[in-house]
């Protein structure tokens, strides 16, 4: 296998202040960003 060197993996995960990722109904739609927020986040990550 060819050695490709080191790579960097960047990820993020939404959690509520109590550490859960879903609401009381087992859904996680609460974390869906608005379009403007999503584009801002993507642009910020792209600059890394």
Coordinates of C-alpha atoms in Angstrom, one line a residue:
X1 CA 0.0 0.0 0.0
X2 CA 1.3 3.4 -0.9
X3 CA 2.1 5.8 2.0
X4 CA 0.1 9.0 1.5
X5 CA 1.4 10.7 4.7
X6 CA -0.7 12.4 7.3
X7 CA -4.1 13.9 6.7
X8 CA -6.3 16.2 8.9
X9 CA -9.9 15.3 9.6
X10 CA -12.1 18.1 10.9
X11 CA -15.7 17.4 12.0
X12 CA -18.3 19.0 14.1
X13 CA -21.4 17.8 15.9
X14 CA -24.4 19.6 17.4
X15 CA -25.4 18.8 20.9
X16 CA -27.8 20.5 23.2
X17 CA -26.5 22.0 26.5
X18 CA -27.3 18.8 28.3
X19 CA -25.3 16.7 25.8
X20 CA -28.1 15.1 23.9
X21 CA -28.4 15.1 20.1
X22 CA -32.1 14.4 19.9
X23 CA -35.2 16.0 21.4
X24 CA -37.8 14.2 23.6
X25 CA -39.4 12.7 20.5
X26 CA -36.1 11.2 19.2
X27 CA -35.7 13.8 16.5
X28 CA -32.9 16.2 15.8
X29 CA -34.5 18.8 13.5
X30 CA -33.8 21.4 16.2
X31 CA -30.2 21.6 15.0
X32 CA -31.0 22.3 11.3
X33 CA -29.3 25.6 10.4
X34 CA -30.9 28.4 8.4
X35 CA -29.5 28.9 4.9
X36 CA -27.4 31.9 5.9
X37 CA -25.9 30.1 8.9
X38 CA -25.1 27.0 6.8
X39 CA -23.3 29.0 4.1
X40 CA -21.4 31.0 6.7
X41 CA -20.3 27.7 8.3
X42 CA -19.2 26.2 5.0
X43 CA -17.3 29.2 4.0
X44 CA -15.5 29.3 7.4
X45 CA -14.6 25.6 7.1
X46 CA -13.4 26.1 3.5
X47 CA -10.9 28.7 4.7
X48 CA -9.1 26.3 7.1

